[in-house]
PDB file of C-alpha atoms in Angstrom:
ATOM      1  CA  MET A   1      34.312  98.016 -17.764  1.00 33.00           C
ATOM      2  CA  ARG A   2      37.053  96.830 -15.436  1.00 33.00           C
ATOM      3  CA  LEU A   3      40.041  99.061 -15.002  1.00 37.00           C
ATOM      4  CA  HIS A   4      43.301  98.200 -13.290  1.00 37.00           C
ATOM      5  CA  ARG A   5      46.090 100.607 -12.493  1.00 36.00           C
ATOM      6  CA  PHE A   6      49.335  99.604 -14.138  1.00 33.00           C
ATOM      7  CA  VAL A   7      52.897 100.368 -13.233  1.00 34.00           C
ATOM      8  CA  LEU A   8      55.312 100.074 -16.130  1.00 34.00           C
ATOM      9  CA  PRO A   9      58.471  98.046 -15.642  1.00 35.00           C
ATOM     10  CA  LEU A  10      61.319 100.489 -15.089  1.00 33.00           C
ATOM     11  CA  ALA A  11      63.029  99.863 -18.427  1.00 34.00           C
ATOM     12  CA  ALA A  12      59.809 100.306 -20.394  1.00 36.00           C
ATOM     13  CA  PHE A  13      58.939 103.362 -18.354  1.00 34.00           C
ATOM     14  CA  PHE A  14      62.115 105.195 -19.313  1.00 33.00           C
ATOM     15  CA  ALA A  15      61.941 103.912 -22.890  1.00 34.00           C
ATOM     16  CA  ALA A  16      58.589 105.655 -23.202  1.00 37.00           C
ATOM     17  CA  GLY A  17      60.170 108.922 -22.124  1.00 36.00           C
ATOM     18  CA  THR A  18      56.934 109.789 -20.323  1.00 38.00           C
ATOM     19  CA  LEU A  19      55.177 109.994 -16.993  1.00 39.00           C
ATOM     20  CA  PHE A  20      51.965 108.399 -18.238  1.00 48.00           C
ATOM     21  CA  ALA A  21      51.994 105.890 -15.388  1.00 46.00           C
ATOM     22  CA  HIS A  22      52.196 108.733 -12.890  1.00 75.00           C
ATOM     23  CA  GLU A  23      49.213 110.381 -11.260  1.00 90.00           C
ATOM     24  CA  THR A  24      49.855 113.998 -10.324  1.00 96.00           C
ATOM     25  CA  PHE A  25      47.993 114.971  -7.171  1.00 97.00           C
ATOM     26  CA  LEU A  26      47.685 117.842  -4.707  1.00 98.00           C
ATOM     27  CA  ALA A  27      47.561 116.950  -1.003  1.00 98.00           C
ATOM     28  CA  PRO A  28      46.925 119.313   1.944  1.00 98.00           C
ATOM     29  CA  SER A  29      48.791 118.588   5.183  1.00 97.00           C
ATOM     30  CA  LEU A  30      45.634 119.323   7.205  1.00 97.00           C
ATOM     31  CA  THR A  31      41.956 118.652   6.597  1.00 95.00           C
ATOM     32  CA  LEU A  32      40.874 121.247   9.185  1.00 96.00           C
ATOM     33  CA  VAL A  33      42.779 124.517   9.436  1.00 97.00           C
ATOM     34  CA  PRO A  34      42.062 126.946  12.293  1.00 96.00           C
ATOM     35  CA  LEU A  35      41.312 130.579  11.508  1.00 96.00           C
ATOM     36  CA  GLY A  36      44.653 132.241  10.859  1.00 96.00           C
ATOM     37  CA  GLY A  37      46.360 128.837  10.660  1.00 97.00           C
ATOM     38  CA  THR A  38      48.760 127.585   8.004  1.00 98.00           C
ATOM     39  CA  VAL A  39      48.508 124.499   5.794  1.00 98.00           C
ATOM     40  CA  ARG A  40      51.079 123.022   3.420  1.00 98.00           C
ATOM     41  CA  LEU A  41      50.020 121.674   0.039  1.00 98.00           C
ATOM     42  CA  ASP A  42      52.205 119.123  -1.736  1.00 98.00           C
ATOM     43  CA  LEU A  43      52.043 118.550  -5.492  1.00 98.00           C
ATOM     44  CA  SER A  44      53.628 115.260  -6.514  1.00 97.00           C
ATOM     45  CA  SER A  45      53.606 112.658  -9.279  1.00 95.00           C
ATOM     46  CA  THR A  46      53.557 108.964  -8.443  1.00 92.00           C
ATOM     47  CA  ALA A  47      52.954 105.520  -9.854  1.00 87.00           C
ATOM     48  CA  VAL A  48      51.971 104.238  -6.409  1.00 90.00           C
ATOM     49  CA  PHE A  49      49.409 106.635  -4.943  1.00 94.00           C
ATOM     50  CA  PRO A  50      49.298 107.868  -2.175  1.00 94.00           C
ATOM     51  CA  ILE A  51      53.113 107.801  -1.960  1.00 95.00           C
ATOM     52  CA  MET A  52      54.797 111.013  -3.084  1.00 96.00           C
ATOM     53  CA  GLU A  53      57.590 110.139  -5.527  1.00 95.00           C
ATOM     54  CA  THR A  54      58.468 112.962  -7.910  1.00 94.00           C
ATOM     55  CA  ALA A  55      58.428 116.719  -7.414  1.00 96.00           C
ATOM     56  CA  ILE A  56      57.055 119.000 -10.120  1.00 95.00           C
ATOM     57  CA  VAL A  57      59.455 121.724 -11.293  1.00 96.00           C
ATOM     58  CA  PRO A  58      58.245 125.185 -10.142  1.00 98.00           C
ATOM     59  CA  ALA A  59      58.522 126.595 -13.686  1.00 97.00           C
ATOM     60  CA  ARG A  60      55.848 124.107 -14.817  1.00 97.00           C
ATOM     61  CA  VAL A  61      53.147 125.801 -12.751  1.00 98.00           C
ATOM     62  CA  ALA A  62      50.711 127.807 -14.879  1.00 98.00           C
ATOM     63  CA  LYS A  63      48.251 128.673 -12.115  1.00 98.00           C
ATOM     64  CA  ALA A  64      48.003 127.818  -8.428  1.00 98.00           C
ATOM     65  CA  GLU A  65      45.450 129.231  -6.020  1.00 98.00           C
ATOM     66  CA  VAL A  66      43.270 128.614  -2.998  1.00 98.00           C
ATOM     67  CA  ARG A  67      39.670 129.821  -3.092  1.00 97.00           C
ATOM     68  CA  LEU A  68      37.898 130.394   0.216  1.00 96.00           C
ATOM     69  CA  ALA A  69      34.306 131.631   0.129  1.00 89.00           C
ATOM     70  CA  ASP A  70      34.356 134.674  -2.184  1.00 87.00           C
ATOM     71  CA  GLY A  71      38.099 135.271  -2.242  1.00 91.00           C
ATOM     72  CA  SER A  72      41.163 133.685  -3.857  1.00 95.00           C
ATOM     73  CA  SER A  73      44.855 133.652  -2.964  1.00 97.00           C
ATOM     74  CA  THR A  74      47.704 132.865  -5.340  1.00 98.00           C
ATOM     75  CA  LEU A  75      50.035 130.085  -4.221  1.00 98.00           C
ATOM     76  CA  VAL A  76      53.798 130.424  -4.633  1.00 98.00           C
ATOM     77  CA  PRO A  77      55.646 127.160  -5.426  1.00 97.00           C
ATOM     78  CA  VAL A  78      58.739 126.070  -3.512  1.00 97.00           C
ATOM     79  CA  ALA A  79      60.894 123.280  -4.937  1.00 97.00           C
ATOM     80  CA  GLY A  80      61.199 120.021  -2.995  1.00 95.00           C
ATOM     81  CA  THR A  81      62.637 116.541  -3.491  1.00 94.00           C
ATOM     82  CA  LYS A  82      59.450 114.463  -3.653  1.00 96.00           C
ATOM     83  CA  SER A  83      56.855 117.213  -3.976  1.00 97.00           C
ATOM     84  CA  LEU A  84      56.444 120.803  -5.054  1.00 98.00           C
ATOM     85  CA  ARG A  85      55.308 122.702  -1.976  1.00 98.00           C
ATOM     86  CA  PHE A  86      52.883 125.549  -1.440  1.00 98.00           C
ATOM     87  CA  THR A  87      51.944 127.258   1.828  1.00 98.00           C
ATOM     88  CA  TYR A  88      48.588 128.869   2.555  1.00 98.00           C
ATOM     89  CA  THR A  89      47.740 130.936   5.632  1.00 97.00           C
ATOM     90  CA  ALA A  90      44.004 131.160   6.290  1.00 96.00           C
ATOM     91  CA  PRO A  91      42.472 134.545   7.085  1.00 94.00           C
ATOM     92  CA  LYS A  92      41.454 135.150  10.683  1.00 94.00           C
ATOM     93  CA  GLY A  93      37.991 136.398   9.835  1.00 90.00           C
ATOM     94  CA  LYS A  94      36.775 134.014   7.128  1.00 92.00           C
ATOM     95  CA  SER A  95      35.846 130.339   7.299  1.00 94.00           C
ATOM     96  CA  GLY A  96      34.385 127.677   5.020  1.00 95.00           C
ATOM     97  CA  VAL A  97      35.592 125.008   2.604  1.00 96.00           C
ATOM     98  CA  ALA A  98      38.776 125.942   0.757  1.00 97.00           C
ATOM     99  CA  THR A  99      39.367 124.712  -2.796  1.00 98.00           C
ATOM    100  CA  ALA A 100      43.025 124.374  -3.776  1.00 98.00           C
ATOM    101  CA  ALA A 101      43.742 124.114  -7.509  1.00 98.00           C
ATOM    102  CA  VAL A 102      46.912 123.851  -9.581  1.00 98.00           C
ATOM    103  CA  SER A 103      47.253 123.676 -13.363  1.00 98.00           C
ATOM    104  CA  LEU A 104      50.553 122.910 -15.090  1.00 98.00           C
ATOM    105  CA  LYS A 105      51.879 124.218 -18.379  1.00 98.00           C
ATOM    106  CA  PRO A 106      51.670 121.814 -21.331  1.00 97.00           C
ATOM    107  CA  LYS A 107      54.553 119.447 -21.955  1.00 96.00           C
ATOM    108  CA  THR A 108      55.328 117.311 -25.010  1.00 96.00           C
ATOM    109  CA  LEU A 109      56.380 113.678 -25.120  1.00 92.00           C
ATOM    110  CA  THR A 110      56.894 110.894 -27.630  1.00 94.00           C
ATOM    111  CA  MET A 111      55.360 107.565 -26.674  1.00 93.00           C
ATOM    112  CA  ASP A 112      56.719 104.093 -27.353  1.00 93.00           C
ATOM    113  CA  PRO A 113      54.197 102.429 -29.748  1.00 92.00           C
ATOM    114  CA  LYS A 114      54.386  99.217 -27.686  1.00 91.00           C
ATOM    115  CA  LEU A 115      52.717 101.024 -24.784  1.00 90.00           C
ATOM    116  CA  ILE A 116      49.828 102.634 -26.639  1.00 92.00           C
ATOM    117  CA  GLY A 117      47.345  99.782 -26.229  1.00 91.00           C
ATOM    118  CA  GLU A 118      47.986  99.553 -22.503  1.00 86.00           C
ATOM    119  CA  TYR A 119      47.754 103.310 -22.126  1.00 86.00           C
ATOM    120  CA  ALA A 120      44.463 103.487 -24.057  1.00 86.00           C
ATOM    121  CA  GLU A 121      42.954 100.730 -21.909  1.00 80.00           C
ATOM    122  CA  GLU A 122      44.171 102.280 -18.687  1.00 78.00           C
ATOM    123  CA  ILE A 123      42.496 105.628 -19.349  1.00 80.00           C
ATOM    124  CA  GLY A 124      39.304 104.015 -20.665  1.00 75.00           C
ATOM    125  CA  GLN A 125      39.675 105.099 -24.289  1.00 79.00           C
ATOM    126  CA  PRO A 126      40.305 101.909 -26.293  1.00 84.00           C
ATOM    127  CA  GLU A 127      39.299 103.721 -29.472  1.00 85.00           C
ATOM    128  CA  LEU A 128      42.652 105.497 -29.369  1.00 85.00           C
ATOM    129  CA  LEU A 129      44.398 102.263 -30.293  1.00 91.00           C
ATOM    130  CA  THR A 130      42.058 101.842 -33.257  1.00 90.00           C
ATOM    131  CA  LYS A 131      42.818 105.373 -34.440  1.00 87.00           C
ATOM    132  CA  TRP A 132      46.528 104.754 -33.980  1.00 91.00           C
ATOM    133  CA  ASN A 133      46.462 101.498 -35.935  1.00 92.00           C
ATOM    134  CA  ALA A 134      44.615 103.237 -38.762  1.00 92.00           C
ATOM    135  CA  ARG A 135      47.314 105.857 -39.191  1.00 91.00           C
ATOM    136  CA  ALA A 136      49.612 105.495 -42.190  1.00 92.00           C
ATOM    137  CA  GLU A 137      53.257 104.607 -41.721  1.00 92.00           C
ATOM    138  CA  PRO A 138      55.683 106.066 -40.838  1.00 92.00           C
ATOM    139  CA  LYS A 139      53.961 107.366 -37.720  1.00 93.00           C
ATOM    140  CA  GLN A 140      54.757 108.699 -34.271  1.00 94.00           C
ATOM    141  CA  TRP A 141      52.760 109.280 -31.086  1.00 95.00           C
ATOM    142  CA  ARG A 142      53.696 112.807 -30.095  1.00 95.00           C
ATOM    143  CA  GLU A 143      51.459 114.253 -27.432  1.00 95.00           C
ATOM    144  CA  GLU A 144      51.171 117.589 -25.673  1.00 97.00           C
ATOM    145  CA  TYR A 145      49.654 117.111 -22.236  1.00 96.00           C
ATOM    146  CA  ALA A 146      48.555 119.390 -19.409  1.00 97.00           C
ATOM    147  CA  LYS A 147      47.749 118.395 -15.849  1.00 97.00           C
ATOM    148  CA  HIS A 148      45.208 119.846 -13.438  1.00 98.00           C
ATOM    149  CA  ALA A 149      44.886 118.976  -9.737  1.00 98.00           C
ATOM    150  CA  LYS A 150      42.421 119.904  -6.990  1.00 98.00           C
ATOM    151  CA  ALA A 151      42.031 119.270  -3.260  1.00 98.00           C
ATOM    152  CA  PHE A 152      39.937 120.589  -0.385  1.00 98.00           C
ATOM    153  CA  PHE A 153      40.256 121.457   3.291  1.00 97.00           C
ATOM    154  CA  ARG A 154      38.158 123.211   5.920  1.00 96.00           C
ATOM    155  CA  VAL A 155      38.981 126.559   7.466  1.00 97.00           C
ATOM    156  CA  GLY A 156      37.197 126.971  10.783  1.00 94.00           C
ATOM    157  CA  ASN A 157      33.840 125.314  11.344  1.00 88.00           C
ATOM    158  CA  ALA A 158      31.505 127.238   9.038  1.00 85.00           C
ATOM    159  CA  ASP A 159      29.763 125.513   6.137  1.00 85.00           C
ATOM    160  CA  ASP A 160      29.495 126.913   2.637  1.00 89.00           C
ATOM    161  CA  GLU A 161      29.032 125.494  -0.845  1.00 92.00           C
ATOM    162  CA  SER A 162      31.804 127.263  -2.719  1.00 94.00           C
ATOM    163  CA  TRP A 163      33.294 123.806  -3.450  1.00 96.00           C
ATOM    164  CA  LYS A 164      30.494 123.351  -6.013  1.00 96.00           C
ATOM    165  CA  ILE A 165      31.808 126.252  -8.103  1.00 97.00           C
ATOM    166  CA  PRO A 166      34.291 125.321 -10.872  1.00 97.00           C
ATOM    167  CA  VAL A 167      37.713 126.946 -10.787  1.00 97.00           C
ATOM    168  CA  GLY A 168      37.961 127.014 -14.592  1.00 97.00           C
ATOM    169  CA  GLN A 169      40.382 124.183 -15.361  1.00 98.00           C
ATOM    170  CA  VAL A 170      40.191 122.841 -18.928  1.00 97.00           C
ATOM    171  CA  LEU A 171      39.301 119.377 -17.614  1.00 98.00           C
ATOM    172  CA  GLU A 172      37.851 119.574 -14.125  1.00 98.00           C
ATOM    173  CA  MET A 173      36.026 117.451 -11.595  1.00 98.00           C
ATOM    174  CA  VAL A 174      33.553 119.337  -9.415  1.00 98.00           C
ATOM    175  CA  PRO A 175      32.148 117.637  -6.289  1.00 98.00           C
ATOM    176  CA  LEU A 176      28.382 117.665  -5.871  1.00 96.00           C
ATOM    177  CA  SER A 177      28.710 116.243  -2.346  1.00 91.00           C
ATOM    178  CA  ASP A 178      30.720 118.101   0.322  1.00 94.00           C
ATOM    179  CA  PRO A 179      34.276 116.781  -0.247  1.00 96.00           C
ATOM    180  CA  THR A 180      35.283 117.526   3.361  1.00 95.00           C
ATOM    181  CA  ARG A 181      32.495 115.519   4.980  1.00 94.00           C
ATOM    182  CA  LEU A 182      32.744 112.205   3.134  1.00 96.00           C
ATOM    183  CA  ALA A 183      32.156 109.045   5.144  1.00 96.00           C
ATOM    184  CA  GLN A 184      33.118 105.489   4.290  1.00 95.00           C
ATOM    185  CA  GLY A 185      30.506 103.790   2.088  1.00 93.00           C
ATOM    186  CA  GLU A 186      28.448 106.931   1.459  1.00 94.00           C
ATOM    187  CA  GLU A 187      27.565 108.111  -2.041  1.00 94.00           C
ATOM    188  CA  PHE A 188      29.947 110.692  -3.474  1.00 96.00           C
ATOM    189  CA  VAL A 189      28.805 112.481  -6.620  1.00 97.00           C
ATOM    190  CA  VAL A 190      31.067 114.443  -8.944  1.00 98.00           C
ATOM    191  CA  GLN A 191      30.573 116.223 -12.248  1.00 98.00           C
ATOM    192  CA  LEU A 192      33.209 116.219 -14.970  1.00 98.00           C
ATOM    193  CA  LEU A 193      33.537 119.410 -17.010  1.00 98.00           C
ATOM    194  CA  GLN A 194      35.405 120.034 -20.232  1.00 97.00           C
ATOM    195  CA  SER A 195      35.971 123.745 -20.858  1.00 96.00           C
ATOM    196  CA  GLY A 196      33.190 124.438 -18.366  1.00 97.00           C
ATOM    197  CA  GLN A 197      30.619 122.161 -20.003  1.00 98.00           C
ATOM    198  CA  PRO A 198      29.354 118.775 -18.724  1.00 98.00           C
ATOM    199  CA  PHE A 199      31.450 115.939 -20.150  1.00 98.00           C
ATOM    200  CA  ALA A 200      29.056 113.055 -20.796  1.00 98.00           C
ATOM    201  CA  ASN A 201      29.872 109.362 -21.223  1.00 96.00           C
ATOM    202  CA  PHE A 202      33.438 109.669 -20.058  1.00 96.00           C
ATOM    203  CA  PRO A 203      35.405 107.500 -17.590  1.00 93.00           C
ATOM    204  CA  ILE A 204      36.416 108.643 -14.103  1.00 95.00           C
ATOM    205  CA  VAL A 205      38.582 106.430 -11.911  1.00 91.00           C
ATOM    206  CA  ALA A 206      38.847 106.468  -8.105  1.00 94.00           C
ATOM    207  CA  ILE A 207      42.183 105.187  -6.742  1.00 93.00           C
ATOM    208  CA  PHE A 208      42.960 104.270  -3.119  1.00 94.00           C
ATOM    209  CA  ASP A 209      46.246 102.386  -3.294  1.00 92.00           C
ATOM    210  CA  LYS A 210      47.958  99.718  -5.380  1.00 86.00           C
ATOM    211  CA  LYS A 211      46.456  96.901  -3.275  1.00 90.00           C
ATOM    212  CA  THR A 212      42.867  98.111  -3.701  1.00 92.00           C
ATOM    213  CA  LYS A 213      40.858  97.649  -6.873  1.00 89.00           C
ATOM    214  CA  SER A 214      40.207 101.002  -8.499  1.00 87.00           C
ATOM    215  CA  VAL A 215      36.603 102.147  -8.892  1.00 89.00           C
ATOM    216  CA  PHE A 216      35.659 102.936 -12.497  1.00 87.00           C
ATOM    217  CA  VAL A 217      32.498 104.934 -13.326  1.00 94.00           C
ATOM    218  CA  THR A 218      31.347 106.470 -16.623  1.00 95.00           C
ATOM    219  CA  THR A 219      29.621 109.846 -16.449  1.00 98.00           C
ATOM    220  CA  ASP A 220      25.960 110.175 -17.382  1.00 98.00           C
ATOM    221  CA  GLY A 221      24.435 112.604 -19.869  1.00 98.00           C
ATOM    222  CA  GLU A 222      25.065 115.512 -17.461  1.00 98.00           C
ATOM    223  CA  GLY A 223      28.667 114.579 -16.830  1.00 98.00           C
ATOM    224  CA  LYS A 224      27.856 113.187 -13.373  1.00 98.00           C
ATOM    225  CA  ALA A 225      29.272 110.068 -11.752  1.00 98.00           C
ATOM    226  CA  SER A 226      28.448 108.497  -8.392  1.00 97.00           C
ATOM    227  CA  PHE A 227      30.981 106.587  -6.272  1.00 96.00           C
ATOM    228  CA  LYS A 228      30.881 104.539  -3.088  1.00 94.00           C
ATOM    229  CA  LEU A 229      34.314 104.811  -1.524  1.00 94.00           C
ATOM    230  CA  GLU A 230      34.502 101.798   0.763  1.00 94.00           C
ATOM    231  CA  LYS A 231      37.767 102.566   2.573  1.00 95.00           C
ATOM    232  CA  ALA A 232      38.658 105.400   4.934  1.00 96.00           C
ATOM    233  CA  GLY A 233      41.594 107.566   3.920  1.00 96.00           C
ATOM    234  CA  ARG A 234      42.745 109.493   0.851  1.00 96.00           C
ATOM    235  CA  TRP A 235      41.137 108.751  -2.510  1.00 97.00           C
ATOM    236  CA  LEU A 236      42.253 110.172  -5.826  1.00 96.00           C
ATOM    237  CA  MET A 237      39.677 110.768  -8.558  1.00 96.00           C
ATOM    238  CA  THR A 238      41.244 110.840 -12.034  1.00 95.00           C
ATOM    239  CA  ALA A 239      40.134 111.540 -15.609  1.00 96.00           C
ATOM    240  CA  THR A 240      42.264 111.712 -18.760  1.00 95.00           C
ATOM    241  CA  GLN A 241      41.103 113.026 -22.101  1.00 95.00           C
ATOM    242  CA  VAL A 242      43.241 112.377 -25.178  1.00 94.00           C
ATOM    243  CA  ARG A 243      42.234 113.869 -28.518  1.00 92.00           C
ATOM    244  CA  GLU A 244      43.713 113.993 -31.997  1.00 91.00           C
ATOM    245  CA  THR A 245      45.156 117.325 -33.050  1.00 94.00           C
ATOM    246  CA  THR A 246      46.283 119.134 -36.172  1.00 94.00           C
ATOM    247  CA  LYS A 247      48.944 121.136 -34.303  1.00 95.00           C
ATOM    248  CA  ALA A 248      52.274 121.086 -36.088  1.00 96.00           C
ATOM    249  CA  GLY A 249      54.623 118.418 -34.754  1.00 95.00           C
ATOM    250  CA  LEU A 250      51.901 116.667 -32.752  1.00 95.00           C
ATOM    251  CA  GLU A 251      49.392 113.870 -33.232  1.00 93.00           C
ATOM    252  CA  PHE A 252      47.558 114.200 -29.916  1.00 94.00           C
ATOM    253  CA  GLU A 253      46.733 116.627 -27.114  1.00 96.00           C
ATOM    254  CA  SER A 254      45.556 115.641 -23.651  1.00 96.00           C
ATOM    255  CA  ASP A 255      44.402 116.906 -20.287  1.00 97.00           C
ATOM    256  CA  PHE A 256      44.790 114.992 -17.030  1.00 96.00           C
ATOM    257  CA  ALA A 257      42.514 115.968 -14.131  1.00 98.00           C
ATOM    258  CA  THR A 258      42.803 114.742 -10.544  1.00 98.00           C
ATOM    259  CA  MET A 259      40.878 115.534  -7.378  1.00 98.00           C
ATOM    260  CA  LEU A 260      41.966 114.348  -3.944  1.00 98.00           C
ATOM    261  CA  VAL A 261      39.382 113.756  -1.215  1.00 97.00           C
ATOM    262  CA  MET A 262      39.577 112.419   2.345  1.00 96.00           C
ATOM    263  CA  VAL A 263      37.068 109.766   3.476  1.00 97.00           C
ATOM    264  CA  ARG A 264      36.512 109.389   7.220  1.00 95.00           C
ATOM    265  CA  PRO A 265      35.672 106.072   8.887  1.00 95.00           C
ATOM    266  CA  ALA A 266      31.990 105.138   9.096  1.00 90.00           C
ATOM    267  CA  LYS A 267      30.429 105.753  12.504  1.00 81.00           C
TER     268      LYS A 267
END
């Protein structure tokens, strides 16, 4: 299935009253942090990745942490103009691959019916439009959504495999290849989890920038998907699950998961 990123015209975007077109991502300022060094992490929403456009409000943060080896540190958000900022200082006596993870509190929106078909196609769930069309009038698309973001960086030069361990996000991508040692054109394998269980037959999208065709892969029976990321630089892996709900005042619930990785040039 082909998938293209779409950016809503400004008028339609505000008419929807939503940030559906926006990818929320977490980006470290450094890929290699010295022992005892400090790294800044920016959380931003954008329709034109990798540009940072919109800062998340600090009160929206439900959980933010960095896990390094066998320990975790809570991140404290600081408001910014284009990104919500966190600062992490690495310990002087511990090295490895750090996993940074942020989950946001749920938020509710009402979607313009004219945008539902495009939205369903964009996230790889065309059946949502069928379910919507089958609903009796009068009807609304009211959705409660939560967002989850991950990123990685190295502390010191030691290797470990803590990046393979889930952090417990409701919808989560877990790398099965070292996310800090990715090279251009190499295979990168991830596993998608829903509530800690493999999420089979579900779309994951890899985004580089608006000029580059996104890479679309459906997970296998174990929730795994393999990508070849052909350009060096930042890539954003995304997955969005929308489901019908019986919650009062809502028709749908959703979880958005993103994972940022850095791909180095091929040797």
